[in-house]
């Protein structure tokens, strides 16, 4: 049966493919005692269900290793086959049936709960997350027990692999960079959560905040993600499918047309140059950055180097990563942000990661964490400084609220430099140091920040979160997340204006910079440096080359006086014609 679910559009585009479920589903099964004489039959029923699932998985594996199938599908199926063959899943429930006379479903779920509890205690976050695979295998066996064996759907060669999950952490999502995933949907999540941000950088359609996708969608269902409208269509009828196939082709055509802008100069009609920088999470993202000829890296979110691993990256490993980016950018600026861990981003290997903060967004995040862990911070500072010898590296400090945080960081940079001089490592003595303006306190009391820092970067994702008191990861308040709130616009424009007055360059590196609907507004506020995912650069450049900066300055200064949100929104739309 076909049905549609609506959520938050976080990454545009269309994906058509088969669902692969990733879940923590709570499984509701019947609990009853079997009669003594029925025990052997119950054990047999369980063994038959396991055998059915084994056959299903073998068939899936055969199909997954065929030509044209993504190799990661074979890997998923392989893991599930291994879990099924583990005696903890395929044998121990039989003992529970024999000894406690539990029905087969109940025995299996009890065993699963025990296993999931043990997984929860594993320190390694990658292994801990494998509990979802255990749950999925158990679900398959349960379905077989209930007499509903799964049909193994054929994956067509044009079909993508679509991940359907209750929730995905940024650490889960970053792993998709090495997998060929067509798109993903989740029940939880906000539009500027880091999971959504990584989705955009992967350039794959994604919808979050769907609420009920995970329980309603079945493995191998044919699904369409419309990442622009925030819609998931499950088992579409032939007409809808055809329409979406057509739209997908059209979108691909539009994207390829934009390529004409790659070598075009990024300047407005009246000759104002607008720098278009890229945001990256990992060194491998550089390929995409070079494809669109970005003017540099405006934000390297280094925390992603620390995720999905047991050991922290040491100084040399970090140095190699930063150096590779600096060299690849061949003299163009590379802005490396120091570790912004905490909030919705976690790394199991970092000390303190086991602590559940009462309110992670307001807790020991970013620069606060680094100043509390000076050895981790110094290691990163030395690695960044060493890499500065190989290109034009700038260092960016996240989440500043207090001037003392800048002073402490500058003192630590001096300490790192002294250590490097002693060990005779080369570095750029004049490496620029900048700060992120993403807490309203910093934007409102900017004077001492501007005096101490050589450049500023507005993190609008957090600036909006903290100005409007909206958790950016919580879909329940996502409708209140409003970049055009007059208070937000005022903080942004005041920061840009203060930077211009004091001759300190200001960039925007939050998601607003990559939204072509806001390009003219930001140019009108005086912004001349934008940093966004490389996949957005050409769309934004298209807006830049059609804009008149002088006219926009006049219109935007009038618009910023408006207090009524609806009038303001109307005027912003007008800027775009
Ligand atoms: C921001 O807050 O706007 C930003 C760019 O940083 P992040 O999204 O990584 O918090
Ligand atoms: Mg931020």
Coordinates of C-alpha atoms and ligand atoms in Angstrom, one line a residue:
X1 CA 0.0 0.0 0.0
X2 CA 1.3 3.4 -0.9
X3 CA 1.6 6.2 1.7
X4 CA 3.4 9.5 2.3
X5 CA 5.1 11.0 5.3
X6 CA 6.0 14.6 5.8
X7 CA 9.1 15.9 7.7
X8 CA 11.8 18.5 7.6
X9 CA 13.5 19.0 4.3
X10 CA 17.2 19.1 5.1
X11 CA 19.0 18.2 1.9
X12 CA 17.5 18.7 -1.5
X13 CA 17.2 16.4 -4.4
X14 CA 15.3 13.2 -5.2
X15 CA 16.3 9.6 -4.4
X16 CA 14.4 6.5 -5.5
X17 CA 15.4 3.2 -4.0
X18 CA 14.9 0.4 -1.6
X19 CA 14.7 1.0 2.2
X20 CA 17.3 -0.4 4.5
X21 CA 16.1 -0.1 8.1
X22 CA 18.4 0.9 10.9
X23 CA 16.6 0.7 14.2
X24 CA 16.0 0.5 17.9
X25 CA 12.4 -0.6 17.4
X26 CA 10.7 -1.7 20.6
X27 CA 9.3 -5.0 19.6
X28 CA 5.9 -5.9 20.9
X29 CA 5.5 -9.6 21.0
X30 CA 3.1 -12.0 22.7
X31 CA 4.3 -13.5 26.0
X32 CA 2.9 -16.9 27.0
X33 CA 4.0 -20.2 28.5
X34 CA 3.9 -23.3 26.3
X35 CA 2.7 -26.6 27.6
X36 CA 5.4 -29.2 28.4
X37 CA 4.4 -31.4 25.6
X38 CA 4.5 -28.6 23.1
X39 CA 8.1 -27.6 24.0
X40 CA 9.8 -29.7 21.3
X41 CA 7.4 -28.2 18.6
X42 CA 8.1 -24.7 19.9
X43 CA 11.9 -25.3 19.7
X44 CA 11.3 -26.6 16.2
X45 CA 9.2 -23.6 15.2
X46 CA 12.1 -21.3 16.4
X47 CA 14.7 -23.3 14.4
X48 CA 12.5 -23.2 11.3
X49 CA 12.2 -19.4 11.5
X50 CA 16.0 -19.0 11.9
X51 CA 16.5 -21.3 8.8
X52 CA 14.0 -19.1 6.9
X53 CA 15.9 -15.9 7.7
X54 CA 19.2 -17.6 6.8
X55 CA 17.8 -18.5 3.3
X56 CA 16.5 -14.9 2.9
X57 CA 19.8 -13.4 3.8
X58 CA 21.7 -15.8 1.5
X59 CA 19.4 -14.7 -1.3
X60 CA 19.9 -11.1 -0.5
X61 CA 23.7 -11.6 -0.3
X62 CA 23.7 -13.3 -3.7
X63 CA 21.8 -10.3 -5.1
X64 CA 23.9 -7.8 -3.3
X65 CA 27.2 -9.1 -4.7
X66 CA 25.8 -9.1 -8.3
X67 CA 27.0 -6.5 -10.8
X68 CA 25.6 -3.0 -10.3
X69 CA 24.8 -3.4 -6.6
X70 CA 26.4 -1.2 -4.0
X71 CA 29.1 -3.1 -2.2
X72 CA 28.0 -1.8 1.1
X73 CA 24.7 -3.6 0.8
X74 CA 26.7 -6.9 0.7
X75 CA 28.5 -5.7 3.8
X76 CA 25.2 -5.0 5.7
X77 CA 23.8 -8.4 4.7
X78 CA 27.1 -10.1 5.7
X79 CA 27.0 -8.6 9.2
X80 CA 23.4 -9.7 9.6
X81 CA 24.2 -13.2 8.6
X82 CA 27.0 -13.4 11.1
X83 CA 24.7 -12.1 13.9
X84 CA 22.1 -14.7 13.0
X85 CA 24.7 -17.5 13.1
X86 CA 25.9 -16.5 16.6
X87 CA 24.6 -19.1 19.1
X88 CA 23.5 -16.2 21.3
X89 CA 20.8 -15.5 18.8
X90 CA 20.2 -18.8 17.1
X91 CA 20.7 -21.3 20.0
X92 CA 20.3 -19.7 23.4
X93 CA 16.6 -18.9 22.9
X94 CA 16.0 -22.6 22.5
X95 CA 17.3 -23.1 26.1
X96 CA 14.9 -20.5 27.3
X97 CA 12.0 -22.3 25.6
X98 CA 13.0 -25.6 27.1
X99 CA 13.9 -24.4 30.6
X100 CA 11.3 -21.7 31.1
X101 CA 8.7 -22.8 28.6
X102 CA 8.6 -19.3 27.1
X103 CA 7.0 -19.0 23.6
X104 CA 9.6 -18.6 20.8
X105 CA 9.1 -14.9 20.3
X106 CA 9.3 -14.1 24.0
X107 CA 12.5 -16.2 24.3
X108 CA 14.1 -14.4 21.4
X109 CA 13.2 -10.9 22.6
X110 CA 14.5 -11.6 26.1
X111 CA 17.8 -12.8 24.7
X112 CA 17.9 -9.7 22.4
X113 CA 17.3 -7.3 25.4
X114 CA 20.1 -9.0 27.3
X115 CA 22.4 -8.5 24.3
X116 CA 21.4 -4.9 23.7
X117 CA 22.1 -4.1 27.3
X118 CA 25.6 -5.5 26.9
X119 CA 26.1 -3.5 23.8
X120 CA 25.1 -0.3 25.6
X121 CA 28.1 -0.9 28.0
X122 CA 30.7 -1.2 25.2
X123 CA 33.0 1.8 25.1
X124 CA 33.7 1.7 21.4
X125 CA 30.9 3.8 19.9
X126 CA 31.1 1.9 16.6
X127 CA 30.6 -1.5 18.2
X128 CA 28.0 0.0 20.5
X129 CA 26.0 1.1 17.5
X130 CA 26.0 -2.4 16.1
X131 CA 23.2 -3.2 18.5
X132 CA 20.8 -1.9 15.8
X133 CA 21.9 -4.7 13.6
X134 CA 21.1 -7.2 16.3
X135 CA 17.6 -5.7 16.6
X136 CA 17.1 -5.9 12.9
X137 CA 18.1 -9.5 12.7
X138 CA 15.8 -10.3 15.6
X139 CA 13.0 -8.5 13.8
X140 CA 13.5 -10.6 10.7
X141 CA 13.3 -13.8 12.8
X142 CA 10.2 -12.5 14.6
X143 CA 8.5 -11.8 11.2
X144 CA 9.3 -15.3 10.1
X145 CA 7.9 -16.7 13.4
X146 CA 4.7 -14.8 12.9
X147 CA 4.4 -16.5 9.5
X148 CA 5.2 -13.5 7.4
X149 CA 8.4 -14.4 5.7
X150 CA 9.9 -11.5 3.8
X151 CA 9.9 -11.3 0.1
X152 CA 13.4 -10.5 -1.1
X153 CA 12.8 -7.6 -3.3
X154 CA 14.8 -7.2 -6.5
X155 CA 17.0 -4.1 -6.5
X156 CA 16.9 -2.5 -9.9
X157 CA 20.1 -1.1 -11.3
X158 CA 18.8 2.5 -11.1
X159 CA 17.7 2.1 -7.5
X160 CA 19.5 3.7 -4.6
X161 CA 20.1 2.4 -1.1
X162 CA 17.9 4.4 1.3
X163 CA 18.6 4.4 5.0
X164 CA 15.6 4.6 7.2
X165 CA 16.4 5.2 10.9
X166 CA 14.8 6.4 14.1
X167 CA 17.8 8.7 14.6
X168 CA 21.3 9.1 13.3
X169 CA 24.2 10.8 15.1
X170 CA 26.6 13.0 13.1
X171 CA 29.2 10.2 13.7
X172 CA 26.8 7.7 11.9
X173 CA 26.2 10.0 9.1
X174 CA 29.8 10.9 8.4
X175 CA 30.4 7.2 7.7
X176 CA 28.1 7.5 4.7
X177 CA 30.9 9.5 3.0
X178 CA 32.6 6.2 2.2
X179 CA 29.4 4.3 1.4
X180 CA 27.3 4.7 -1.6
X181 CA 24.0 5.8 0.0
X182 CA 21.3 7.3 -2.1
X183 CA 19.6 9.2 0.7
X184 CA 18.3 8.9 4.3
X185 CA 15.3 9.7 6.4
X186 CA 15.0 9.8 10.2
X187 CA 12.2 10.1 12.7
X188 CA 14.1 12.6 14.9
X189 CA 16.3 15.5 14.2
X190 CA 16.3 19.2 13.4
X191 CA 17.1 21.0 10.1
X192 CA 20.4 22.4 11.3
X193 CA 21.5 19.5 13.4
X194 CA 25.0 18.2 12.5
X195 CA 23.4 15.1 11.0
X196 CA 21.5 17.3 8.6
X197 CA 24.6 19.4 7.9
X198 CA 26.6 16.3 7.0
X199 CA 23.7 15.1 4.7
X200 CA 24.0 18.3 2.8
X201 CA 27.8 17.9 2.4
X202 CA 27.2 14.4 1.1
X203 CA 25.0 15.9 -1.5
X204 CA 22.3 13.3 -1.0
X205 CA 18.6 13.9 -0.3
X206 CA 17.5 13.7 3.3
X207 CA 14.4 14.3 5.3
X208 CA 14.4 14.3 9.2
X209 CA 11.7 14.6 11.8
X210 CA 9.3 12.2 10.1
X211 CA 8.1 10.8 13.4
X212 CA 6.9 7.4 12.2
X213 CA 9.0 6.3 9.3
X214 CA 11.0 3.7 11.1
X215 CA 8.0 1.7 12.4
X216 CA 5.9 2.0 9.2
X217 CA 8.5 1.4 6.5
X218 CA 9.6 -2.2 5.9
X219 CA 13.0 -3.5 4.8
X220 CA 13.2 -3.4 1.0
X221 CA 10.1 -1.3 0.5
X222 CA 10.4 0.9 -2.6
X223 CA 10.6 4.5 -1.4
X224 CA 11.1 8.0 -2.9
X225 CA 12.8 10.8 -0.9
X226 CA 11.8 14.3 -2.0
X227 CA 14.5 16.2 -0.1
X228 CA 13.3 19.6 -1.4
X229 CA 9.7 19.2 -0.1
X230 CA 10.6 17.1 2.9
X231 CA 8.5 14.1 1.8
X232 CA 8.9 10.3 1.9
X233 CA 6.7 8.3 -0.4
X234 CA 6.5 4.6 0.4
X235 CA 5.6 2.1 -2.3
X236 CA 4.5 4.8 -4.8
X237 CA 2.1 3.9 -7.6
X238 CA 3.4 3.7 -11.2
X239 CA 2.3 7.2 -12.0
X240 CA 4.0 8.9 -9.1
X241 CA 7.1 6.8 -9.7
X242 CA 7.3 7.9 -13.3
X243 CA 6.7 11.6 -12.3
X244 CA 9.6 11.4 -9.8
X245 CA 11.9 9.7 -12.3
X246 CA 11.3 12.6 -14.6
X247 CA 11.9 15.2 -11.9
X248 CA 15.1 13.5 -10.9
X249 CA 16.4 13.7 -14.5
X250 CA 15.4 17.4 -14.7
X251 CA 17.2 18.2 -11.5
X252 CA 20.3 16.4 -12.7
X253 CA 20.1 18.5 -15.9
X254 CA 19.8 21.7 -13.9
X255 CA 22.8 20.8 -11.8
X256 CA 24.9 20.2 -14.8
X257 CA 23.9 23.5 -16.3
X258 CA 25.2 25.3 -13.2
X259 CA 28.7 23.9 -14.0
X260 CA 29.1 26.7 -16.5
X261 CA 29.6 29.0 -13.5
X262 CA 32.6 27.1 -12.1
X263 CA 35.2 29.4 -13.8
X264 CA 33.0 32.6 -13.7
X265 CA 34.3 35.4 -11.4
X266 CA 32.3 35.7 -8.3
X267 CA 31.3 39.4 -8.3
X268 CA 28.1 41.4 -8.4
X269 CA 26.8 43.4 -11.3
X270 CA 28.4 46.5 -9.8
X271 CA 31.8 44.9 -9.4
X272 CA 31.9 43.9 -5.7
X273 CA 33.9 40.7 -5.3
X274 CA 32.3 38.1 -3.1
X275 CA 34.5 35.3 -1.7
X276 CA 32.9 31.9 -1.8
X277 CA 34.6 29.6 0.6
X278 CA 33.8 25.9 1.4
X279 CA 32.9 24.1 4.6
X280 CA 34.5 20.7 5.0
X281 CA 34.4 17.9 7.6
X282 CA 37.2 15.6 6.4
X283 CA 40.3 16.1 4.1
X284 CA 38.7 13.9 1.5
X285 CA 36.0 16.6 0.9
X286 CA 38.7 18.7 -0.9
X287 CA 37.9 16.9 -4.2
X288 CA 34.5 18.4 -4.2
X289 CA 35.9 21.8 -3.2
X290 CA 38.3 21.8 -6.1
X291 CA 35.5 20.7 -8.5
X292 CA 33.7 24.0 -7.9
X293 CA 36.9 26.2 -7.7
X294 CA 36.0 27.6 -4.2
X295 CA 38.1 30.5 -3.0
X296 CA 39.4 28.6 0.0
X297 CA 38.2 26.7 3.0
X298 CA 36.1 28.9 5.3
X299 CA 35.4 26.2 7.9
X300 CA 37.1 22.9 8.5
X301 CA 35.1 21.1 11.2
X302 CA 38.0 19.2 12.7
X303 CA 35.9 17.3 15.3
X304 CA 34.9 14.8 12.6
X305 CA 38.5 13.5 12.6
X306 CA 37.9 12.5 16.2
X307 CA 34.7 10.4 15.7
X308 CA 34.2 6.6 15.2
X309 CA 37.5 5.6 16.6
X310 CA 38.9 4.2 19.8
X311 CA 42.0 6.3 20.0
X312 CA 42.4 10.1 19.6
X313 CA 44.3 11.2 16.5
X314 CA 47.8 12.1 17.7
X315 CA 49.7 15.2 16.8
X316 CA 51.2 13.7 13.7
X317 CA 48.0 12.2 12.3
X318 CA 46.3 15.6 12.8
X319 CA 49.3 17.4 11.2
X320 CA 49.1 15.2 8.2
X321 CA 45.4 15.8 7.8
X322 CA 45.7 19.6 8.1
X323 CA 48.8 19.7 5.9
X324 CA 47.1 17.7 3.1
X325 CA 44.2 20.2 3.0
X326 CA 46.7 23.2 3.1
X327 CA 48.7 21.8 0.3
X328 CA 45.7 20.8 -1.8
X329 CA 44.4 24.4 -1.6
X330 CA 47.7 25.7 -2.9
X331 CA 47.9 29.0 -1.2
X332 CA 44.2 29.7 -0.9
X333 CA 43.1 30.4 2.7
X334 CA 42.2 27.3 4.8
X335 CA 40.3 28.1 8.0
X336 CA 40.8 25.3 10.6
X337 CA 38.3 25.4 13.4
X338 CA 39.6 23.9 16.7
X339 CA 37.7 21.0 18.1
X340 CA 34.0 21.8 18.5
X341 CA 33.0 18.7 20.4
X342 CA 29.9 18.4 22.7
X343 CA 26.4 19.4 21.9
X344 CA 25.1 16.9 19.3
X345 CA 28.6 15.9 18.3
X346 CA 30.4 13.2 20.4
X347 CA 33.6 11.3 20.1
X348 CA 33.8 8.2 22.3
X349 CA 37.6 8.4 22.6
X350 CA 37.5 11.8 24.2
X351 CA 37.6 12.0 28.0
X352 CA 34.3 13.0 29.5
X353 CA 32.3 11.6 26.6
X354 CA 30.7 9.0 28.9
X355 CA 29.2 11.9 30.9
X356 CA 25.6 12.6 30.0
X357 CA 25.4 16.4 30.1
X358 CA 22.0 17.7 31.4
X359 CA 21.8 20.1 28.5
X360 CA 24.5 19.4 26.0
X361 CA 24.0 22.5 23.9
X362 CA 24.7 24.7 26.9
X363 CA 27.4 22.5 28.4
X364 CA 31.1 21.8 28.1
X365 CA 31.2 22.3 24.3
X366 CA 33.8 23.5 21.8
X367 CA 36.3 26.0 23.3
X368 CA 35.0 25.3 26.8
X369 CA 35.9 21.6 26.4
X370 CA 39.3 22.5 24.9
X371 CA 40.2 24.9 27.8
X372 CA 39.2 22.2 30.3
X373 CA 41.4 19.6 28.5
X374 CA 44.6 21.6 27.8
X375 CA 46.7 18.6 26.6
X376 CA 44.2 17.7 23.9
X377 CA 44.0 21.3 22.9
X378 CA 47.7 21.9 22.8
X379 CA 48.2 18.8 20.7
X380 CA 45.7 20.2 18.2
X381 CA 47.2 23.6 18.3
X382 CA 50.7 22.2 17.6
X383 CA 49.4 20.1 14.7
X384 CA 47.6 23.2 13.1
X385 CA 50.7 25.4 13.6
X386 CA 52.9 22.8 12.0
X387 CA 50.6 22.5 9.0
X388 CA 50.6 26.3 8.6
X389 CA 54.1 26.0 7.1
X390 CA 52.5 24.3 4.0
X391 CA 49.8 26.8 3.1
X392 CA 47.7 29.8 4.2
X393 CA 46.2 28.4 7.4
X394 CA 44.0 30.5 9.7
X395 CA 42.8 29.2 13.1
X396 CA 39.2 29.7 14.2
X397 CA 38.0 29.4 17.7
X398 CA 34.4 28.2 18.2
X399 CA 31.7 29.2 20.6
X400 CA 33.3 32.2 22.2
X401 CA 31.3 34.1 24.9
X402 CA 33.9 35.5 27.2
X403 CA 36.9 37.6 26.4
X404 CA 38.9 35.5 28.8
X405 CA 38.4 32.5 26.5
X406 CA 40.3 34.4 23.8
X407 CA 43.1 35.4 26.1
X408 CA 43.5 31.9 27.4
X409 CA 43.5 30.5 23.8
X410 CA 46.0 33.1 22.6
X411 CA 48.3 32.2 25.5
X412 CA 48.0 28.5 24.6
X413 CA 48.9 29.2 21.0
X414 CA 52.0 31.0 22.3
X415 CA 52.8 28.0 24.4
X416 CA 52.4 25.7 21.4
X417 CA 54.6 27.9 19.3
X418 CA 57.3 27.9 22.0
X419 CA 57.2 24.1 22.1
X420 CA 57.5 23.9 18.4
X421 CA 60.5 26.3 18.3
X422 CA 62.2 24.1 20.9
X423 CA 61.5 20.9 18.8
X424 CA 62.7 22.8 15.7
X425 CA 59.4 22.5 13.8
X426 CA 58.6 25.1 11.2
X427 CA 55.4 27.1 11.3
X428 CA 53.9 30.3 10.2
X429 CA 54.7 32.9 12.9
X430 CA 51.9 35.1 11.6
X431 CA 49.1 32.6 11.4
X432 CA 45.9 34.6 11.7
X433 CA 43.6 33.8 14.6
X434 CA 39.8 34.4 14.4
X435 CA 36.7 33.7 16.4
X436 CA 33.3 32.4 15.8
X437 CA 30.4 34.7 16.6
X438 CA 27.7 32.3 17.4
X439 CA 26.6 33.2 20.9
X440 CA 24.5 36.4 21.2
X441 CA 26.7 37.6 24.1
X442 CA 29.6 37.8 21.8
X443 CA 27.7 39.6 19.1
X444 CA 26.3 42.1 21.6
X445 CA 29.6 42.9 23.2
X446 CA 31.9 42.7 20.2
X447 CA 34.4 45.5 21.0
X448 CA 37.0 43.5 22.9
X449 CA 36.6 40.5 20.5
X450 CA 37.4 42.6 17.5
X451 CA 40.4 44.1 19.3
X452 CA 41.9 40.6 20.0
X453 CA 41.0 38.7 16.8
X454 CA 42.1 39.1 13.2
X455 CA 38.9 37.9 11.6
X456 CA 35.4 36.8 12.6
X457 CA 33.1 34.1 11.3
X458 CA 29.4 34.2 12.1
X459 CA 28.1 30.7 13.0
X460 CA 24.5 31.4 12.3
X461 CA 23.3 27.8 13.1
X462 CA 24.3 28.3 16.7
X463 CA 23.5 32.0 16.8
X464 CA 19.9 31.2 15.9
X465 CA 19.8 28.3 18.4
X466 CA 21.0 30.5 21.2
X467 CA 19.1 33.7 20.3
X468 CA 15.8 31.9 20.0
X469 CA 16.4 29.3 22.7
X470 CA 15.7 26.4 20.3
X471 CA 17.6 23.2 20.4
X472 CA 18.7 22.8 16.8
X473 CA 18.5 19.0 17.0
X474 CA 14.9 18.8 18.3
X475 CA 12.3 18.4 15.6
X476 CA 9.6 19.4 18.1
X477 CA 10.7 23.0 18.1
X478 CA 12.1 23.0 14.5
X479 CA 9.2 25.2 13.3
X480 CA 10.5 27.9 15.6
X481 CA 14.0 27.9 14.0
X482 CA 13.9 31.2 12.1
X483 CA 16.9 32.8 10.4
X484 CA 14.7 35.8 9.5
X485 CA 13.7 36.6 13.1
X486 CA 14.4 40.4 13.5
X487 CA 16.6 39.7 16.5
X488 CA 18.8 37.3 14.5
X489 CA 19.0 39.6 11.5
X490 CA 20.0 42.5 13.8
X491 CA 22.8 40.5 15.5
X492 CA 24.2 39.5 12.1
X493 CA 24.1 42.9 10.5
X494 CA 25.6 44.6 13.6
X495 CA 28.5 42.1 13.6
X496 CA 29.1 42.7 9.8
X497 CA 29.0 46.5 10.3
X498 CA 31.3 46.4 13.4
X499 CA 33.8 44.3 11.4
X500 CA 33.7 46.8 8.6
X501 CA 34.2 49.7 11.0
X502 CA 37.2 48.1 12.7
X503 CA 38.6 46.7 9.5
X504 CA 38.3 43.1 10.7
X505 CA 37.0 40.7 8.0
X506 CA 33.7 39.0 8.8
X507 CA 32.4 35.8 7.1
X508 CA 29.2 33.8 7.6
X509 CA 29.9 30.0 7.8
X510 CA 26.5 28.8 9.1
X511 CA 23.8 27.2 6.8
X512 CA 22.4 30.7 6.0
X513 CA 25.5 31.3 3.8
X514 CA 24.6 28.4 1.6
X515 CA 20.9 29.3 1.1
X516 CA 20.6 31.1 -2.3
X517 CA 17.3 32.7 -1.1
X518 CA 19.4 34.6 1.5
X519 CA 22.4 35.6 -0.7
X520 CA 21.0 39.0 -1.6
X521 CA 20.0 39.8 1.9
X522 CA 23.5 39.1 3.2
X523 CA 25.2 41.0 0.4
X524 CA 22.9 44.0 1.3
X525 CA 24.1 43.7 4.9
X526 CA 27.6 44.2 3.6
X527 CA 28.8 40.6 3.7
X528 CA 31.6 39.8 1.3
X529 CA 32.7 36.4 2.5
X530 CA 30.4 33.4 2.5
X531 CA 31.4 29.9 3.5
X532 CA 29.1 26.9 2.7
X533 CA 29.1 23.3 1.6
X534 CA 30.8 23.0 -1.7
X535 CA 27.6 21.6 -3.2
X536 CA 26.0 25.0 -2.6
X537 CA 28.7 27.2 -4.1
X538 CA 27.4 27.3 -7.7
X539 CA 23.8 28.0 -6.7
X540 CA 25.0 30.9 -4.5
X541 CA 27.3 32.2 -7.2
X542 CA 24.3 32.3 -9.6
X543 CA 22.7 34.7 -7.2
X544 CA 25.9 36.8 -6.7
X545 CA 26.4 37.5 -10.4
X546 CA 22.9 38.8 -10.8
X547 CA 23.0 41.0 -7.7
X548 CA 23.6 44.8 -7.5
X549 CA 25.4 45.4 -4.2
X550 CA 24.7 49.1 -4.0
X551 CA 21.0 48.8 -4.5
X552 CA 20.8 45.9 -2.1
X553 CA 22.6 48.0 0.6
X554 CA 19.8 50.6 0.4
X555 CA 16.9 48.1 0.4
X556 CA 18.3 46.0 3.2
X557 CA 19.0 49.0 5.5
X558 CA 15.3 49.9 5.2
X559 CA 14.2 46.3 5.6
X560 CA 16.2 45.9 8.8
X561 CA 14.1 48.6 10.5
X562 CA 11.0 46.5 10.2
X563 CA 9.7 44.8 13.3
X564 CA 6.8 42.8 12.0
X565 CA 8.1 39.4 11.0
X566 CA 5.6 39.0 8.1
X567 CA 6.5 42.4 6.5
X568 CA 10.2 41.5 6.9
X569 CA 9.8 38.1 5.2
X570 CA 7.8 39.8 2.4
X571 CA 10.6 42.3 1.8
X572 CA 13.3 39.6 1.8
X573 CA 11.3 37.7 -0.8
X574 CA 11.1 40.9 -2.9
X575 CA 14.9 41.2 -2.9
X576 CA 15.0 38.0 -4.9
X577 CA 12.6 39.5 -7.4
Ligands
LIG1 C1 27.3 27.4 13.1 O1 27.0 27.2 14.3 O2 26.7 28.1 12.3 C2 28.5 26.7 12.6 C3 29.0 27.0 11.4 O3 29.1 25.7 13.3 P1 28.4 24.3 13.6 O4 27.3 24.2 12.6 O5 29.5 23.3 13.3 O6 28.0 24.4 15.0
LIG2 MG1 28.4 26.4 15.7

